[in-house]
């Protein structure tokens, strides 16, 4: 046993010694475009911390008018103040947006549309991970509602939807997907008016383990916080794929992104993940490194033909067969619209 522990300690010590080289290897791609953004308007959800904050910093550095849309306005103002000082760009603004509440989403959209006549880049960055089972203010399981849908009044139409049509969405997908689905819907006409414009949706490589379970949309029959997150990330990829089809010819393009394994607050709901993140932190991407693929998809020239595709390390990446299923994407879209009580033009 002592020999084993000694070998383990030696191995871990060796890993930490070579950690900088390993981190450099796993740091991933870098957004290399020198595109500048004076006069351009950007909205980034959840940009008060982590990847979103670093994305906002870089876009502000390039001269954009950047809206940090977040739930915690105080943290948002702190982040904006830091970015303004760092970039010398005073046009970094904070607006209240709680993606778990459709009233907040609609209020944000209404305020933004009254304030701005253009929107060139929308980055759906905010999200939650590994939440214990809970529901949003609108009755959706937290992951799915925050990342995708959201709305209590949707629960009445829910009873009218066939059991089969609900089988692939899980409750935890519902909150995450609903929020960004509704936000994109509300801002879409302004994006079209400002074309060329782009929508970037943060997803994850864990979409591979996801499955759209239409029969248990709210995760009330069976709930796993880990798989709920995977399901929501698959839904992000499918949403991007279907959105690209509906945006053909409008001048608005869309991309889903895997930022990599990043040191961030995303794992705060899981003690085990927090422990693993601390243990392996020398090997994880920084928030700045994690922001590179989002920046690439928001800025890179000539990316329009790749609309609807999934990117990792600043290049198009492989997606699971489930993420390429057009019928599932169409069905997810239809159910999302019905749950939210909206119609896409």
Coordinates of C-alpha atoms in Angstrom, one line a residue, residues 64-282:
X64 CA -18.5 47.6 -29.9
X65 CA -21.3 48.9 -27.8
X66 CA -21.8 45.9 -25.4
X67 CA -24.8 45.1 -23.3
X68 CA -24.1 42.8 -20.3
X69 CA -27.5 41.1 -19.7
X70 CA -27.4 39.4 -16.3
X71 CA -29.5 38.6 -13.3
X72 CA -27.2 40.1 -10.7
X73 CA -27.0 43.8 -11.7
X74 CA -24.4 44.6 -9.0
X75 CA -22.0 42.0 -10.3
X76 CA -22.8 43.1 -13.8
X77 CA -21.9 46.7 -12.9
X78 CA -18.7 45.6 -11.3
X79 CA -17.7 43.6 -14.4
X80 CA -18.7 46.5 -16.7
X81 CA -16.7 49.0 -14.7
X82 CA -13.6 46.7 -14.9
X83 CA -14.1 46.3 -18.7
X84 CA -14.6 50.0 -19.3
X85 CA -11.4 50.8 -17.4
X86 CA -9.4 48.0 -19.2
X87 CA -10.6 48.8 -22.8
X88 CA -11.2 52.6 -22.5
X89 CA -14.6 51.9 -24.0
X90 CA -17.4 53.7 -22.1
X91 CA -20.1 51.9 -24.1
X92 CA -20.3 48.8 -21.8
X93 CA -23.8 48.8 -20.3
X94 CA -25.6 46.5 -17.9
X95 CA -29.3 45.5 -18.1
X96 CA -31.3 43.2 -15.8
X97 CA -32.1 39.8 -17.4
X98 CA -33.3 36.8 -15.4
X99 CA -33.5 33.9 -17.9
X100 CA -35.6 31.8 -15.5
X101 CA -38.5 34.3 -15.7
X102 CA -40.2 35.1 -19.0
X103 CA -41.5 38.4 -17.6
X104 CA -37.9 39.5 -17.1
X105 CA -36.9 38.3 -20.6
X106 CA -39.8 40.3 -22.1
X107 CA -39.0 43.3 -20.0
X108 CA -35.3 43.2 -21.1
X109 CA -36.3 42.8 -24.8
X110 CA -38.8 45.6 -24.6
X111 CA -36.3 48.0 -23.0
X112 CA -33.5 47.0 -25.4
X113 CA -35.6 47.5 -28.5
X114 CA -36.7 50.9 -27.3
X115 CA -33.1 51.9 -26.6
X116 CA -31.3 50.5 -29.6
X117 CA -32.2 50.5 -33.3
X118 CA -29.6 47.9 -34.2
X119 CA -28.3 44.6 -32.9
X120 CA -25.4 42.9 -34.8
X121 CA -24.3 40.1 -32.4
X122 CA -26.4 38.1 -29.8
X123 CA -24.4 35.7 -27.7
X124 CA -26.5 33.3 -25.6
X125 CA -23.8 32.6 -23.1
X126 CA -25.5 32.2 -19.7
X127 CA -26.3 28.8 -18.3
X128 CA -26.5 26.6 -15.2
X129 CA -25.1 23.2 -14.6
X130 CA -25.7 20.2 -12.3
X131 CA -28.6 21.9 -10.5
X132 CA -30.6 20.0 -7.9
X133 CA -34.1 19.4 -9.2
X134 CA -36.0 22.7 -9.1
X135 CA -38.3 24.8 -11.3
X136 CA -38.1 28.3 -12.7
X137 CA -40.6 31.1 -11.8
X138 CA -42.6 29.9 -14.9
X139 CA -42.7 26.2 -13.9
X140 CA -39.9 24.8 -16.0
X141 CA -37.2 22.6 -14.8
X142 CA -34.2 24.9 -14.2
X143 CA -31.7 23.7 -16.8
X144 CA -34.1 23.6 -19.7
X145 CA -35.9 26.8 -18.7
X146 CA -32.8 28.9 -18.2
X147 CA -31.0 27.6 -21.3
X148 CA -34.0 27.3 -23.6
X149 CA -37.7 28.1 -22.7
X150 CA -39.4 29.6 -19.5
X151 CA -43.0 30.5 -18.7
X152 CA -45.6 29.5 -16.1
X153 CA -48.5 30.3 -18.4
X154 CA -47.2 27.6 -20.7
X155 CA -48.3 24.9 -18.3
X156 CA -51.8 25.1 -19.6
X157 CA -50.8 24.5 -23.3
X158 CA -48.6 21.8 -21.9
X159 CA -51.6 19.6 -21.1
X160 CA -52.8 19.9 -24.7
X161 CA -49.5 18.6 -26.2
X162 CA -49.5 14.9 -27.0
X163 CA -47.5 12.7 -24.7
X164 CA -45.3 11.7 -27.7
X165 CA -44.4 15.3 -28.5
X166 CA -43.0 15.8 -25.0
X167 CA -40.8 12.7 -24.9
X168 CA -37.3 14.1 -25.7
X169 CA -37.0 17.3 -23.7
X170 CA -36.1 17.0 -20.0
X171 CA -37.2 19.4 -17.4
X172 CA -33.6 20.5 -16.7
X173 CA -33.3 21.3 -20.4
X174 CA -36.5 23.3 -20.3
X175 CA -35.3 26.3 -18.3
X176 CA -32.0 26.8 -20.1
X177 CA -33.3 26.4 -23.5
X178 CA -36.5 28.3 -23.0
X179 CA -34.8 31.5 -21.9
X180 CA -32.5 31.8 -24.8
X181 CA -35.2 30.5 -27.3
X182 CA -37.6 33.3 -26.2
X183 CA -34.9 36.0 -26.0
X184 CA -33.7 35.2 -29.6
X185 CA -37.3 35.2 -30.8
X186 CA -37.9 38.7 -29.2
X187 CA -34.7 40.2 -30.7
X188 CA -34.8 38.5 -34.1
X189 CA -36.4 41.3 -36.1
X190 CA -33.8 43.8 -34.8
X191 CA -31.1 41.3 -35.9
X192 CA -32.6 41.0 -39.3
X193 CA -32.8 44.8 -39.7
X194 CA -29.1 45.0 -38.7
X195 CA -27.9 42.3 -41.0
X196 CA -25.3 41.0 -41.5
X197 CA -25.7 39.8 -37.9
X198 CA -24.9 36.7 -35.9
X199 CA -26.3 34.6 -33.1
X200 CA -23.9 32.5 -31.0
X201 CA -25.3 29.8 -28.7
X202 CA -23.0 28.2 -26.1
X203 CA -23.4 24.4 -26.0
X204 CA -20.9 21.7 -24.9
X205 CA -19.2 18.5 -26.0
X206 CA -21.4 16.7 -23.4
X207 CA -24.3 17.1 -25.9
X208 CA -23.0 13.7 -27.0
X209 CA -24.6 12.1 -23.9
X210 CA -27.8 14.1 -24.3
X211 CA -31.2 12.8 -25.5
X212 CA -34.4 14.7 -26.1
X213 CA -36.9 13.0 -23.9
X214 CA -40.3 14.4 -25.1
X215 CA -42.2 12.1 -22.8
X216 CA -40.6 13.6 -19.7
X217 CA -40.1 17.2 -20.5
X218 CA -40.1 18.4 -16.9
X219 CA -38.0 15.5 -15.6
X220 CA -40.7 14.6 -13.1
X221 CA -40.5 10.9 -13.9
X222 CA -36.8 10.6 -13.8
X223 CA -34.2 13.3 -13.0
X224 CA -30.4 13.2 -13.1
X225 CA -28.7 16.6 -12.7
X226 CA -25.8 15.5 -14.8
X227 CA -27.9 14.1 -17.7
X228 CA -30.3 17.1 -17.5
X229 CA -27.3 19.3 -18.4
X230 CA -26.3 17.1 -21.3
X231 CA -29.9 17.1 -22.6
X232 CA -30.0 20.9 -22.5
X233 CA -26.7 21.2 -24.4
X234 CA -28.0 18.8 -27.1
X235 CA -31.1 21.1 -27.3
X236 CA -28.8 24.1 -27.8
X237 CA -27.2 22.4 -30.8
X238 CA -30.6 21.4 -32.3
X239 CA -32.0 24.9 -31.8
X240 CA -29.0 26.4 -33.6
X241 CA -29.4 23.9 -36.5
X242 CA -33.1 24.6 -36.9
X243 CA -32.6 28.4 -36.5
X244 CA -30.1 28.5 -39.3
X245 CA -32.7 26.9 -41.6
X246 CA -35.3 29.5 -40.7
X247 CA -32.8 32.3 -41.2
X248 CA -31.7 31.4 -44.7
X249 CA -31.6 34.5 -46.9
X250 CA -32.0 37.0 -44.0
X251 CA -28.4 37.9 -43.5
X252 CA -28.5 36.5 -40.0
X253 CA -26.4 33.4 -39.3
X254 CA -26.0 31.3 -36.1
X255 CA -23.5 29.0 -34.6
X256 CA -23.3 26.7 -31.5
X257 CA -20.1 26.5 -29.5
X258 CA -18.2 24.2 -27.2
X259 CA -15.9 26.5 -25.2
X260 CA -13.8 23.7 -23.7
X261 CA -13.4 22.7 -20.1
X262 CA -13.1 26.0 -18.4
X263 CA -12.4 27.2 -14.9
X264 CA -15.7 29.0 -14.1
X265 CA -18.6 29.2 -11.7
X266 CA -20.7 26.9 -13.8
X267 CA -20.1 23.9 -11.5
X268 CA -21.1 25.7 -8.3
X269 CA -24.1 23.5 -7.8
X270 CA -22.1 20.3 -7.5
X271 CA -19.7 19.7 -4.6
X272 CA -18.0 16.8 -6.5
X273 CA -17.5 18.9 -9.7
X274 CA -16.1 21.8 -7.6
X275 CA -13.7 19.4 -6.0
X276 CA -12.6 18.0 -9.4
X277 CA -12.3 21.5 -10.8
X278 CA -10.0 22.5 -8.0
X279 CA -7.9 19.3 -8.3
X280 CA -7.5 19.6 -12.1
X281 CA -7.5 23.4 -12.3
X282 CA -3.9 23.6 -13.6

